[in-house]
Structures are given as C-alpha cells and as structure tokens.
Amino acid sequence: DPSLPRFRLADVRKHDAKSGSPWVTSGDKVYDITDWVAAHPGGDVILRAAGHSIDPYWAIFTIHKAPHVREILETYLIGFVDIADLDTHGKPKIAAGEALEDPFASDPTRDERLIVLTQKPCNAEPAPPQLARDFTTPNELFYVRNHMWVPVVDRAEADQHKLTVELPDGDVREYTLDELRTRFRHHRVTAVLQCSGNRRSDMTKSVGKTNGLQWGTGAISNAVWEGVLLRDVLADAGLKTTDWQPLRAIEDAPQGNSDEDDDLPETDSLHVQLTGMEAYAASIPLPVALDPRGEVLLAFAMNGQPLPRDHGYPLRAVVPGFVAARSVKWLSKIAVSDEESTSQWQRRDYKLFGPNEGGAPNWDKYPAIQEMPITSAITGVWVGQKVIKQALQKGHLISSSTSSTTMGSRAEPGVRDLQAWQSDWNKSNQKTTTTPVAVTGYAYSGGGREIVRVDISVDGGRTWDQAVLLDQKDREYDDEENKSKKNIVARGRRDFAWKRWRYEGALLGDSSTSEIVVKATDSAYNTQPERHDGIYNVRGNLATAWHRVTVDTSR
Ligand code: MTE
Ligand code: MO
C-alpha cells in the first residue's frame, strides 16, 4: 500500500527491544511486531532484531523461508523506509559504526584441534585421531552442533537461571537451577550424543548430493552427564497422567479412585517439549520421560565439570539413546503438551525419506527420528612398518603417504603397545609376506542397546574377523573373565555409551590397496546396512552403512 508512511531509520532504531513497541525492517518495509512477540513461536528471540533489519536473523532461522511466515509478518506492515535512507539496491543504509551486532560475537573460543565445518553458527567435530582416544570424550573435544549463537549466561547468575515447566492443564511451575540442584536427587549417566548427520559425507561420496553439514565420523561423542531426572521434576511440578499413579510411592497412591483417573490425560498421547534460550526446540514422547528405568536428565555437569558454554551451560536436556537433536541445550522451558514441538527441528529436518523421495518432501509423511540405529566407524589404521598417522579426514584415508611415521614412535589409543605387537609379529611371521594391520574405532547403538560384536574385514567385506571390544570392564562377558564361562548372558541393563574396539590382523594377498571394513551388531541383533544406496535420503540423515577405509600399502 503506497499510502503507508515512510519512516527515517533513526526513528526505526528507537523502537528497540526495550521500547515497548518493537519494530523491525525487512527489505525496505517497516513492521510493528509488538503484538507478534507474545505469539511468536521462537519467543522473544525476535526482539534481537528490534530496531533493525530482521533479514540477517531470518537467514539463520531458515524456517522463516516458508511463505506462511512471510504472510504473518506482512500483517504487521506499518510503512516503508524513507527513500533518503535506502541504498542503490533499495536496502536500508547502515551507517558506519552502526553495523548489525554480530549475534555470534560472544561465542566461546573452541579447541583448535576440532575440525570446523562452519564457524557461525559453530559446527565442529573431533578429528579421527582424537575422536575415540578416550572412553569419555574430553569436554573441549566433544563435537559441537549449534544452530544459532551460544546464549550468554553470567557465571554469577547461573544459579538463578530459570526453568519453566508447563503442564497440560496450563499450570506453570518455575525452578531455578539452584533449586533443581539442591531439591532433587542427582543422577549420573554415561551416554553418547550423536547427530543424525554423523557420517553424512560418506553417504554423499558413495551415493550423491545430500543437504546438510557434511560431517565425517566425528558428530558423535561420549560423556558422563550429571543432573536430575526429568521425571522427578515433572512429578514435583504436579504432572498427573493416566499411568502416573503406579510410578508414585505405594503409600501415596490413592485407593480405588478410578473415576478421577478417567479424567487424566493419556500418557501415550503426550509429548515433552523442550525449548532452549536461543529458541531451538524439540520434543520427546512423554512415556520416554516417565519410564521408571529411564534416564532422561536435566544435566548441569559433563565429565565432572559444569557444562561448557557450547554444550548448554548452565542446563541442558540429555536424552540417552536418542538422536542428539532432542538433547536441548541452554534449556529454559519444558512443556507437556498434546502435540510435538512445532519447531522445524521436530517437524522437518530430522526425518528420513525413501531414496527416491527427493525434491520437496511431504514432511508430515514420516515421524521424527528419535531412538538411534546402530553404527560404527574406523578412527585409526596402522599398516606394516608404518604408522599411518590417521589422515582419516572425513572418514577416508587421503593417502597413506601423508605423514607416515615409524611404528611405535607414538602410542595411539586403543592399540596396545605397538612396538611389542610389531616385534611379536615379526617373531611369529618371519617367513610370511603378510603385512600386519591394526585398526581402531567406535561402535554405538541407540535405545540403550549394547554393542555385542564388531566385525572387521580387511578385504572389502569378503572375509571377516572379530575386533576386541574395549570399555567392557564392568560387563559380565568381559573378555578375560569369559574364558571360564560357558554361557554368555546379557544383563538387563541398558548401555547408552559407545564401545571402542581394536583389531589386530594381517592384510591378505599382495595387492597394493586393501579395503578395511567395519560393521557392528547390538543386543537386538540389529546390524548395519552394507551400502548407503538403499538408505540414501535427500537430507543425508542416519548414514550408517558399513564404514570402509582404503589403505595404500604400496610403500
Ligand atoms: N539445543 C539448542 N538449544 N540449540 C541447538 O542448536 N542442537 C541440537 C542439540 N541441542 C541444538 C541443541 C543438535 S542437532 C545436536 S546434534 C546436539 O544438540 C549437539 O550437542 P553438542 O553440541 O553438545 O554436541
Ligand atoms: Mo544434530
């Protein structure tokens, strides 16, 4: 409507976040978003743009590219930017010194050993040599997957960080971090977080283009998380649903009040929506949170330290066995609702389509990824007289000639004393021409399903042998103990950690290249698909095919 007024940018600037009547511009249009702030699904994050252009923010929050969002904004149109304040492209001029505040300006610095995929927002993975060196990933090497900037929470005010809990009947309860920490039983769980995009680059290389960050094998890490149980907090907040009663202490359970029970909302139809301070959000089904043996945490510590800023300081959800997208960082709100989170991260990005379903997918056709499938990867290979200094960039050896050093010069994770191995090997194989090989890596399955076997092939999958599983010290079927046992029985216990593994063997034949392959099996006898072709999906999610590394042994 050309009859609408034109505003000088100086006036637009006055309508900032504190003004009580926030405005934003988009292109040369001016919008009064006062009424939108309350209704905005991303909460008051939209206020970051108040007084300025919303366009750079919408480039980050890609959900706004949907036409319906633009339509909502158009209803708040109040005018146009004065022509005197437009540049030659028809965009509002930005005066010197007035440049848009970089929303990433207060992001923390990251360990320089991380491979950075994108800087703003930060997406970074540990390189293979560091990836599974330790059972628990050191905090500074834990992969980082941020959709936006890292919210700033002052150390001095962290205890007062607020968590809002909203129940289906609309009741709201607020907890400070201090209250969570002091009023509830602490619980510790060792759990992997793995991005649905882990190993996506593998799928891209072997099948074709996928949309998303091209992660190597490192969008996965393992840590000991400490916090309080989500179900304890929900109970304290007063949540009551159909099968809530049996979860309460027996003496608390009212007798024979089935009438009252009839009015309770159905547990199976509810979801726990989790929202972060920068408006990232996701949800899990309520039964996952209420599982009496479940371990969904509101975590404030990671490997014995306060959560690092990149990993959700001061509070994050940790949903063991589930896709890490549900482990919402910088947690500020929980809502038990009759629908899933409406965020793009719940309703769109983390879904899988058939190999043929490209183009514009019908997002509502399939459910969101929740429990993770099984996967494994090779993180180190040592061949012959050489240590191939894991040039395993993005899961593939670039070339064995990249920085080889003499075997034994450096003890690598998971491989027992290489020098001893080499000399044993030489003694027992003096007359053979075979080449020794050692391989290390990780295997992990979701849903608490333990890794029970890791198979290795050094000839591209024709013949197989088993790797030694590390990290089973407290298992009934620990290798050493096992020798005296006839029958191996898995404990009922669930395992949310990964298992690192090690293989020592020999390369076969005399060809100059060998393809080393790993595949794992979990306690439900799930195993990985052989190739990515059959599980290809346009988003490149859950790239879990056998992991292959080709080594050049010609030198
Ligand atoms: N939570 C918030 N608030 N913001 C985010 O961008 N990313 C999610 C999840 N939780 C995200 C979030 C995704 S997709 C992943 S894979 C994990 O956090 C990554 O957790 P990490 O960075 O601690 O490894
Ligand atoms: Mo992710």
Coordinates of C-alpha atoms and ligand atoms in Angstrom, one line a residue:
D1 CA 0.0 0.0 0.0
P2 CA 1.9 3.1 -1.2
S3 CA -0.3 5.3 1.0
L4 CA 1.6 4.0 4.1
P5 CA 4.0 6.4 5.7
R6 CA 7.8 6.4 5.2
F7 CA 10.0 6.3 8.3
R8 CA 13.5 7.5 8.8
L9 CA 15.9 4.7 10.0
A10 CA 16.7 6.9 13.1
D11 CA 13.0 6.5 14.1
V12 CA 13.0 2.8 13.4
R13 CA 16.1 2.5 15.7
K14 CA 14.2 4.0 18.6
H15 CA 11.8 1.0 18.5
D16 CA 14.3 -1.4 20.0
A17 CA 13.8 -4.3 22.4
K18 CA 13.4 -2.0 25.4
S19 CA 11.0 0.4 23.7
G20 CA 7.8 -1.5 24.5
S21 CA 6.8 -1.2 20.8
P22 CA 9.4 -3.0 18.8
W23 CA 9.7 -2.5 15.1
V24 CA 11.8 -4.4 12.5
T25 CA 12.6 -3.8 8.8
S26 CA 12.8 -6.4 6.1
G27 CA 14.0 -5.0 2.7
D28 CA 12.5 -1.5 2.6
K29 CA 9.4 -2.4 4.7
V30 CA 8.8 -1.5 8.3
Y31 CA 6.8 -3.7 10.7
D32 CA 5.5 -3.1 14.2
I33 CA 5.9 -6.5 15.8
T34 CA 4.6 -5.6 19.2
D35 CA 1.7 -8.0 19.0
W36 CA 3.7 -10.7 17.4
V37 CA 6.3 -11.0 20.2
A38 CA 3.9 -12.9 22.6
A39 CA 2.6 -15.2 19.8
H40 CA 6.0 -15.8 18.1
P41 CA 6.9 -19.5 18.3
G42 CA 10.5 -18.5 18.9
G43 CA 9.5 -16.4 21.9
D44 CA 11.2 -13.1 22.3
V45 CA 14.3 -14.1 20.4
I46 CA 12.7 -12.0 17.6
L47 CA 13.5 -8.9 19.8
R48 CA 17.2 -9.3 18.9
A49 CA 16.3 -7.7 15.7
A50 CA 14.1 -4.9 17.1
G51 CA 15.0 -1.5 15.7
H52 CA 16.9 -3.2 12.9
S53 CA 16.5 -5.4 9.9
I54 CA 15.2 -8.9 10.6
D55 CA 16.7 -10.3 7.4
P56 CA 20.1 -11.4 8.8
Y57 CA 18.3 -13.3 11.5
W58 CA 15.9 -15.0 9.2
A59 CA 18.9 -16.2 7.2
I60 CA 19.9 -18.1 10.4
F61 CA 16.4 -19.2 11.3
T62 CA 15.8 -20.9 8.0
I63 CA 12.2 -21.9 9.0
H64 CA 11.2 -18.3 8.1
K65 CA 11.8 -19.1 4.4
A66 CA 8.4 -20.7 4.5
P67 CA 5.8 -18.4 2.7
H68 CA 3.3 -18.6 5.6
V69 CA 5.8 -16.9 7.9
R70 CA 6.3 -14.0 5.5
E71 CA 2.5 -13.7 5.4
I72 CA 2.3 -13.4 9.1
L73 CA 4.9 -10.6 9.0
E74 CA 3.0 -8.8 6.3
T75 CA 0.1 -8.4 8.7
Y76 CA 2.3 -6.2 10.8
L77 CA 3.3 -3.8 8.0
I78 CA 3.1 -0.2 9.0
G79 CA 5.1 1.6 6.3
F80 CA 8.4 1.9 4.4
V81 CA 11.9 3.1 5.0
D82 CA 12.4 6.7 3.8
I83 CA 14.0 6.9 0.4
A84 CA 16.7 9.1 1.9
D85 CA 17.8 6.0 4.0
L86 CA 17.9 3.5 1.1
D87 CA 21.0 2.5 -0.8
T88 CA 21.2 1.9 -4.5
H89 CA 19.9 -1.6 -4.1
G90 CA 16.8 -0.4 -2.3
K91 CA 18.1 -1.7 1.1
P92 CA 18.2 0.4 4.3
K93 CA 21.6 2.1 4.6
I94 CA 23.7 1.0 7.5
A95 CA 25.6 3.9 9.0
A96 CA 29.3 3.4 9.9
G97 CA 29.6 2.1 13.4
E98 CA 26.0 1.0 13.3
A99 CA 26.6 -2.3 11.7
L100 CA 24.3 -5.1 12.9
E101 CA 25.6 -6.6 16.1
D102 CA 27.1 -9.9 15.3
P103 CA 25.0 -12.4 17.2
F104 CA 28.0 -14.7 17.4
A105 CA 30.3 -12.1 18.9
S106 CA 30.1 -13.7 22.4
D107 CA 30.5 -17.3 21.3
P108 CA 33.3 -19.1 23.2
T109 CA 36.6 -19.9 21.7
R110 CA 37.0 -23.5 20.6
D111 CA 39.8 -26.1 20.8
E112 CA 41.9 -25.7 17.7
R113 CA 42.1 -29.5 17.3
L114 CA 38.4 -29.5 16.3
I115 CA 37.7 -29.7 12.6
V116 CA 35.4 -26.7 11.9
L117 CA 32.6 -27.2 9.4
T118 CA 31.0 -23.8 10.0
Q119 CA 32.1 -21.0 12.3
K120 CA 28.8 -19.1 12.7
P121 CA 27.0 -21.0 13.9
C122 CA 29.7 -23.2 15.2
N123 CA 29.7 -26.8 13.9
A124 CA 32.8 -28.7 14.6
E125 CA 33.9 -32.3 15.1
P126 CA 37.0 -34.0 16.6
A127 CA 39.5 -35.4 14.1
P128 CA 39.7 -39.2 13.9
P129 CA 42.9 -39.4 16.0
Q130 CA 41.2 -37.7 18.9
L131 CA 37.7 -39.0 18.4
A132 CA 37.7 -42.2 20.3
R133 CA 41.0 -41.9 22.0
D134 CA 39.3 -41.9 25.4
F135 CA 36.1 -43.7 26.5
T136 CA 34.7 -40.3 27.6
T137 CA 35.4 -37.5 25.2
P138 CA 37.2 -34.6 26.9
N139 CA 34.8 -31.7 27.1
E140 CA 37.0 -29.5 24.8
L141 CA 37.0 -32.2 22.1
F142 CA 33.2 -33.0 22.3
Y143 CA 31.7 -32.3 18.9
V144 CA 29.7 -29.0 18.7
R145 CA 26.4 -28.7 16.8
N146 CA 24.9 -25.3 17.2
H147 CA 22.0 -23.9 15.0
M148 CA 22.5 -20.4 16.3
W149 CA 24.7 -18.4 18.7
V150 CA 25.6 -19.5 22.2
P151 CA 23.4 -17.8 24.7
V152 CA 25.3 -15.8 27.3
V153 CA 24.6 -16.8 31.0
D154 CA 26.7 -15.0 33.5
R155 CA 28.5 -17.4 35.9
A156 CA 27.4 -15.3 38.9
E157 CA 23.8 -15.5 37.8
A158 CA 23.7 -19.2 36.7
D159 CA 22.2 -20.4 39.9
Q160 CA 19.2 -18.2 39.2
H161 CA 18.8 -19.5 35.7
K162 CA 15.1 -20.2 35.3
L163 CA 13.4 -23.3 34.0
T164 CA 9.7 -23.0 33.4
V165 CA 7.6 -26.2 33.5
E166 CA 4.2 -26.1 31.9
L167 CA 1.7 -28.9 32.4
P168 CA -1.2 -30.0 30.1
D169 CA -3.8 -28.2 32.3
G170 CA -1.9 -25.0 31.9
D171 CA -0.3 -25.0 35.3
V172 CA 3.1 -23.4 35.3
R173 CA 5.9 -24.0 37.8
E174 CA 9.3 -22.3 37.8
Y175 CA 12.5 -23.7 39.1
T176 CA 15.9 -22.0 39.5
L177 CA 18.9 -24.1 38.6
D178 CA 19.9 -23.8 42.3
E179 CA 16.5 -25.4 43.3
L180 CA 16.9 -28.2 40.8
R181 CA 20.4 -28.9 42.1
T182 CA 19.5 -28.8 45.7
R183 CA 16.0 -30.3 45.9
F184 CA 16.3 -33.3 43.6
R185 CA 18.3 -36.5 43.7
H186 CA 21.4 -36.3 41.4
H187 CA 21.7 -38.9 38.8
R188 CA 24.7 -39.8 36.6
V189 CA 24.6 -41.5 33.2
T190 CA 27.3 -42.2 30.7
A191 CA 25.8 -41.5 27.3
V192 CA 26.7 -40.9 23.7
L193 CA 25.3 -37.9 21.9
Q194 CA 25.2 -38.4 18.1
C195 CA 23.9 -36.1 15.5
S196 CA 21.6 -37.6 12.9
G197 CA 24.0 -36.2 10.3
N198 CA 27.1 -38.1 11.6
R199 CA 28.9 -39.7 8.6
R200 CA 26.7 -37.8 6.1
S201 CA 29.8 -37.1 4.0
D202 CA 30.1 -40.9 3.5
M203 CA 26.6 -41.1 2.0
T204 CA 27.3 -38.1 -0.2
K205 CA 30.5 -39.7 -1.5
S206 CA 29.1 -43.1 -2.2
V207 CA 25.6 -42.1 -3.5
G208 CA 25.2 -38.4 -4.2
K209 CA 24.3 -35.0 -3.0
T210 CA 22.7 -34.6 0.4
N211 CA 21.6 -31.4 2.1
G212 CA 23.2 -30.6 5.4
L213 CA 26.6 -30.3 7.1
Q214 CA 29.0 -32.8 5.6
W215 CA 30.1 -34.4 8.8
G216 CA 32.8 -37.0 8.8
T217 CA 32.9 -39.7 11.5
G218 CA 33.0 -37.3 14.4
A219 CA 29.5 -35.9 15.0
I220 CA 29.4 -38.3 18.0
S221 CA 31.0 -38.2 21.4
N222 CA 30.6 -39.8 24.8
A223 CA 30.4 -38.2 28.2
V224 CA 29.3 -38.7 31.8
W225 CA 26.4 -36.4 32.4
E226 CA 25.2 -35.4 35.8
G227 CA 21.9 -33.8 36.6
V228 CA 18.4 -34.5 37.9
L229 CA 15.8 -36.8 36.4
L230 CA 13.2 -35.2 34.1
R231 CA 10.6 -37.5 35.6
D232 CA 11.4 -36.4 39.2
V233 CA 10.9 -32.7 38.1
L234 CA 7.7 -33.5 36.3
A235 CA 6.3 -35.3 39.3
D236 CA 7.3 -32.4 41.6
A237 CA 5.6 -30.0 39.2
G238 CA 2.4 -31.9 39.7
L239 CA 2.1 -33.8 36.4
K240 CA -0.6 -36.4 36.5
T241 CA -1.5 -38.6 33.5
T242 CA -3.2 -42.0 33.1
D243 CA -0.4 -44.3 34.3
W244 CA 1.2 -41.9 36.6
Q245 CA -0.2 -43.4 39.8
P246 CA 1.9 -46.6 39.7
L247 CA 5.1 -44.5 39.4
R248 CA 4.4 -42.9 42.8
A249 CA 5.3 -44.4 46.1
I250 CA 2.8 -47.1 47.0
E251 CA 1.7 -45.3 50.2
D252 CA 0.9 -42.2 48.2
A253 CA -1.3 -43.9 45.8
P254 CA -5.0 -43.2 46.5
Q255 CA -7.1 -46.4 46.5
G256 CA -9.9 -47.0 44.1
N257 CA -10.2 -43.6 42.6
S258 CA -10.6 -44.8 39.1
D259 CA -13.2 -42.0 38.4
E260 CA -10.5 -39.5 39.0
D261 CA -8.1 -41.5 36.8
D262 CA -10.5 -41.4 34.0
D263 CA -10.1 -37.7 33.6
L264 CA -6.3 -37.8 33.5
P265 CA -4.7 -37.2 30.1
E266 CA -3.4 -40.3 28.3
T267 CA 0.3 -40.6 28.8
D268 CA 0.9 -42.1 25.4
S269 CA -0.7 -39.1 23.6
L270 CA 1.5 -36.5 25.3
H271 CA 4.9 -35.0 24.4
V272 CA 7.5 -33.2 26.4
Q273 CA 8.5 -30.1 24.5
L274 CA 12.0 -28.8 25.4
T275 CA 13.0 -25.2 24.5
G276 CA 16.4 -23.6 24.6
M277 CA 17.2 -19.9 25.3
E278 CA 18.0 -19.2 21.7
A279 CA 14.7 -20.7 20.6
Y280 CA 15.9 -24.0 19.4
A281 CA 13.2 -26.6 20.4
A282 CA 12.4 -30.2 20.1
S283 CA 10.3 -32.8 21.9
I284 CA 10.2 -36.4 23.1
P285 CA 7.2 -38.6 23.8
L286 CA 6.1 -38.4 27.4
P287 CA 6.5 -42.2 28.0
V288 CA 10.2 -41.8 27.3
A289 CA 10.5 -39.3 30.1
L290 CA 8.3 -41.3 32.6
D291 CA 10.0 -44.6 32.0
P292 CA 10.6 -45.8 35.6
R293 CA 14.0 -47.1 34.5
G294 CA 14.5 -44.1 32.2
E295 CA 17.4 -41.7 32.5
V296 CA 16.3 -38.6 30.7
L297 CA 18.3 -35.9 32.5
L298 CA 18.2 -32.2 33.1
A299 CA 22.0 -32.0 33.2
F300 CA 24.2 -29.4 34.7
A301 CA 27.6 -31.2 34.6
M302 CA 29.6 -33.0 32.0
N303 CA 32.5 -35.2 32.8
G304 CA 32.6 -33.8 36.3
Q305 CA 32.7 -30.2 35.3
P306 CA 29.9 -27.6 34.8
L307 CA 28.6 -27.8 31.3
P308 CA 30.8 -25.9 28.9
R309 CA 29.0 -23.0 27.2
D310 CA 29.0 -24.8 23.8
H311 CA 27.2 -27.8 25.3
G312 CA 24.4 -26.0 27.0
Y313 CA 25.6 -24.0 30.1
P314 CA 24.0 -23.9 32.5
L315 CA 21.4 -26.5 31.9
R316 CA 20.6 -29.0 29.1
A317 CA 18.4 -32.0 28.5
V318 CA 20.2 -35.3 27.8
V319 CA 18.0 -38.0 26.3
P320 CA 20.2 -41.1 26.3
G321 CA 19.9 -43.4 23.3
F322 CA 18.0 -40.8 21.2
V323 CA 19.1 -38.6 18.4
A324 CA 21.1 -35.7 20.0
A325 CA 18.7 -33.2 18.4
R326 CA 16.4 -33.9 21.4
S327 CA 19.1 -33.1 24.0
V328 CA 18.2 -29.4 24.0
K329 CA 20.9 -27.1 25.3
W330 CA 20.5 -23.9 27.3
L331 CA 17.2 -25.4 28.4
S332 CA 14.8 -22.7 29.6
K333 CA 11.3 -24.3 29.2
I334 CA 9.6 -27.6 29.4
A335 CA 6.0 -28.0 28.3
V336 CA 4.0 -31.2 28.5
S337 CA 1.6 -31.0 25.6
D338 CA -0.8 -33.0 23.4
E339 CA 1.4 -32.3 20.4
E340 CA 5.0 -32.4 19.4
S341 CA 7.2 -29.3 19.4
T342 CA 6.2 -27.2 16.4
S343 CA 9.9 -26.4 15.7
Q344 CA 11.4 -27.2 12.3
W345 CA 13.9 -29.4 14.2
Q346 CA 11.0 -31.6 15.3
R347 CA 8.6 -31.4 12.3
R348 CA 11.1 -31.2 9.5
D349 CA 14.8 -31.5 9.5
Y350 CA 15.3 -34.8 11.3
K351 CA 13.2 -37.2 9.2
L352 CA 14.1 -39.8 6.7
F353 CA 12.6 -40.2 3.2
G354 CA 13.0 -43.0 0.8
P355 CA 16.0 -43.0 -1.6
N356 CA 13.6 -41.8 -4.4
E357 CA 11.8 -39.2 -2.4
G358 CA 13.8 -36.1 -3.3
G359 CA 12.6 -32.6 -4.2
A360 CA 10.1 -31.1 -1.9
P361 CA 9.3 -33.8 0.6
N362 CA 6.0 -34.1 2.3
W363 CA 7.3 -33.5 5.8
D364 CA 4.2 -34.9 7.6
K365 CA 4.5 -38.2 6.0
Y366 CA 7.1 -39.7 8.4
P367 CA 7.8 -39.4 12.1
A368 CA 10.8 -37.6 13.6
I369 CA 13.9 -39.5 14.3
Q370 CA 14.0 -40.4 18.0
E371 CA 15.9 -43.6 19.0
M372 CA 19.1 -44.0 17.1
P373 CA 20.0 -47.0 14.9
I374 CA 23.4 -48.9 15.1
T375 CA 26.6 -47.5 13.6
S376 CA 30.3 -47.9 13.8
A377 CA 33.4 -46.3 12.3
I378 CA 37.1 -46.7 11.9
T379 CA 39.2 -43.9 13.5
G380 CA 42.7 -45.3 13.1
V381 CA 44.7 -47.6 10.9
W382 CA 48.3 -48.8 11.2
V383 CA 49.8 -50.8 8.4
G384 CA 53.1 -52.7 8.1
Q385 CA 56.2 -50.9 9.1
K386 CA 54.5 -47.6 9.1
V387 CA 52.1 -45.9 11.4
I388 CA 49.6 -44.1 9.1
K389 CA 49.1 -41.0 11.1
Q390 CA 45.4 -41.1 10.8
A391 CA 45.0 -38.8 7.9
L392 CA 41.4 -40.1 8.1
Q393 CA 39.9 -36.8 7.1
K394 CA 36.2 -37.3 6.7
G395 CA 36.4 -41.0 7.2
H396 CA 38.7 -41.8 4.3
L397 CA 42.5 -42.0 4.2
I398 CA 43.5 -39.3 1.8
S399 CA 46.6 -41.3 1.1
S400 CA 48.8 -43.5 3.1
S401 CA 51.8 -41.4 2.1
T402 CA 50.5 -38.5 4.1
S403 CA 52.7 -38.1 7.1
S404 CA 53.8 -41.7 7.9
T405 CA 56.0 -42.1 10.9
T406 CA 57.8 -45.2 12.2
M407 CA 55.6 -47.6 14.1
G408 CA 55.9 -47.5 17.8
S409 CA 57.0 -43.9 17.9
R410 CA 53.7 -42.9 19.4
A411 CA 51.2 -45.0 21.3
E412 CA 47.8 -44.4 19.9
P413 CA 44.5 -45.0 21.7
G414 CA 43.1 -48.5 21.9
V415 CA 46.1 -50.1 20.2
R416 CA 48.2 -51.9 22.8
D417 CA 51.9 -51.2 22.8
L418 CA 52.6 -51.1 19.1
Q419 CA 56.3 -51.9 19.5
A420 CA 55.5 -55.1 21.3
W421 CA 53.0 -56.0 18.8
Q422 CA 55.3 -55.4 15.9
S423 CA 58.1 -57.5 17.5
D424 CA 55.7 -60.3 18.3
W425 CA 54.5 -60.2 14.8
N426 CA 58.0 -60.3 13.4
K427 CA 58.9 -63.3 15.5
S428 CA 55.9 -65.4 14.6
N429 CA 55.7 -64.4 10.9
Q430 CA 59.3 -64.2 9.8
K431 CA 58.8 -66.4 6.8
T432 CA 55.5 -64.9 5.7
T433 CA 55.0 -62.0 3.4
T434 CA 51.8 -60.8 5.0
T435 CA 51.5 -57.2 6.3
P436 CA 50.4 -56.5 9.8
V437 CA 47.5 -54.2 10.3
A438 CA 45.9 -52.6 13.4
V439 CA 42.5 -50.8 13.3
T440 CA 40.7 -48.9 16.0
G441 CA 37.3 -47.3 16.1
Y442 CA 33.9 -47.0 17.8
A443 CA 30.5 -48.6 17.7
Y444 CA 27.2 -47.4 19.1
S445 CA 23.6 -48.3 19.1
G446 CA 20.6 -46.2 20.3
G447 CA 17.8 -47.1 22.6
G448 CA 20.2 -48.5 25.3
R449 CA 21.0 -51.5 23.1
E450 CA 24.5 -52.6 23.9
I451 CA 27.1 -53.3 21.2
V452 CA 27.8 -57.1 21.4
R453 CA 30.0 -57.7 18.4
V454 CA 32.2 -55.8 16.0
D455 CA 33.2 -57.5 12.7
I456 CA 36.2 -56.4 10.7
S457 CA 37.1 -57.3 7.1
V458 CA 40.4 -56.4 5.5
D459 CA 39.4 -57.5 2.1
G460 CA 36.4 -55.3 1.4
G461 CA 33.8 -57.5 3.1
R462 CA 34.6 -61.0 1.7
T463 CA 36.1 -62.5 4.9
W464 CA 35.5 -61.4 8.5
D465 CA 37.1 -61.5 11.9
Q466 CA 36.1 -60.0 15.2
A467 CA 37.5 -57.0 16.9
V468 CA 38.2 -56.8 20.6
L469 CA 35.7 -54.7 22.4
L470 CA 37.2 -52.2 24.8
D471 CA 35.2 -50.5 27.5
Q472 CA 33.6 -53.6 28.9
K473 CA 35.4 -53.8 32.2
D474 CA 32.2 -54.0 34.2
R475 CA 30.5 -56.4 31.9
E476 CA 29.7 -60.0 32.7
Y477 CA 31.2 -61.0 29.4
D478 CA 34.4 -59.2 29.8
D479 CA 36.9 -61.0 27.6
E480 CA 39.3 -62.1 30.3
E481 CA 36.6 -63.3 32.6
N482 CA 34.9 -65.0 29.8
K483 CA 37.3 -67.8 29.3
S484 CA 35.8 -69.7 32.2
K485 CA 32.2 -69.0 31.3
K486 CA 30.2 -71.3 29.1
N487 CA 27.2 -69.2 28.5
I488 CA 27.1 -65.5 27.9
V489 CA 24.0 -63.7 29.1
A490 CA 23.4 -60.1 28.6
R491 CA 22.4 -58.2 31.7
G492 CA 19.1 -56.4 31.6
R493 CA 20.9 -53.2 32.0
R494 CA 20.9 -50.8 29.1
D495 CA 24.0 -49.3 27.7
F496 CA 23.9 -45.7 26.4
A497 CA 27.7 -45.4 25.9
W498 CA 29.7 -46.4 22.9
K499 CA 32.2 -49.2 22.7
R500 CA 35.6 -48.5 21.3
W501 CA 37.2 -51.5 19.6
R502 CA 40.6 -52.7 18.4
Y503 CA 41.6 -55.2 15.7
E504 CA 45.0 -56.6 15.0
G505 CA 45.4 -58.8 12.0
A506 CA 47.1 -59.1 8.6
L507 CA 46.4 -57.8 5.2
L508 CA 45.7 -60.5 2.7
G509 CA 47.3 -61.1 -0.7
D510 CA 49.7 -58.8 -2.3
S511 CA 47.5 -56.1 -3.9
S512 CA 48.7 -52.6 -3.3
T513 CA 45.4 -51.4 -1.7
S514 CA 43.2 -53.0 0.8
E515 CA 39.7 -52.1 1.9
I516 CA 39.2 -52.3 5.6
V517 CA 35.5 -52.5 6.6
V518 CA 33.8 -52.4 10.0
K519 CA 30.2 -53.3 10.9
A520 CA 28.7 -53.7 14.4
T521 CA 25.9 -55.8 16.0
D522 CA 23.8 -54.8 19.0
S523 CA 22.0 -56.8 21.7
A524 CA 18.8 -56.9 19.5
Y525 CA 21.0 -58.3 16.7
N526 CA 20.5 -55.2 14.6
T527 CA 23.3 -54.6 12.3
Q528 CA 24.3 -52.0 9.7
P529 CA 23.3 -52.0 6.0
E530 CA 26.1 -52.9 3.6
R531 CA 25.8 -49.9 1.4
H532 CA 24.4 -46.4 1.5
D533 CA 22.4 -46.8 -1.7
G534 CA 19.4 -48.4 -0.1
I535 CA 19.2 -45.9 2.8
Y536 CA 20.1 -42.8 0.8
N537 CA 17.9 -39.9 1.7
V538 CA 18.0 -36.3 0.5
R539 CA 18.8 -35.0 4.0
G540 CA 21.6 -37.4 4.4
N541 CA 20.3 -38.5 7.8
L542 CA 21.4 -41.7 9.6
A543 CA 24.3 -42.6 7.3
T544 CA 25.0 -45.9 9.0
A545 CA 26.3 -48.2 6.3
W546 CA 29.5 -50.3 6.8
H547 CA 32.4 -47.9 7.2
R548 CA 35.2 -48.5 4.7
V549 CA 38.7 -47.2 4.6
T550 CA 41.0 -47.9 1.7
V551 CA 44.7 -48.1 2.6
D552 CA 47.5 -47.9 0.1
T553 CA 50.2 -50.4 1.1
S554 CA 52.4 -50.0 -1.9
R555 CA 55.0 -48.1 0.0
Ligands
MTE1 N1 20.0 -27.3 21.6 C1 19.9 -26.0 21.4 N2 19.4 -25.1 22.3 N3 20.4 -25.5 20.2 C2 21.0 -26.3 19.2 O1 21.4 -25.8 18.2 N4 21.5 -28.6 18.6 C3 21.0 -30.0 18.7 C4 21.1 -30.4 20.2 N5 20.5 -29.5 21.1 C5 21.0 -27.7 19.5 C6 20.5 -28.1 20.7 C7 21.7 -30.9 17.9 S1 21.1 -31.1 16.3 C8 22.7 -31.7 18.3 S2 23.4 -32.9 17.4 C9 23.1 -31.6 19.7 O2 22.5 -30.6 20.5 C10 24.6 -31.3 19.8 O3 25.1 -31.2 21.1 P1 26.6 -30.8 21.4 O4 26.8 -29.5 20.7 O5 26.7 -30.7 22.9 O6 27.4 -31.9 20.9
MO2 MO 22.2 -32.9 15.3

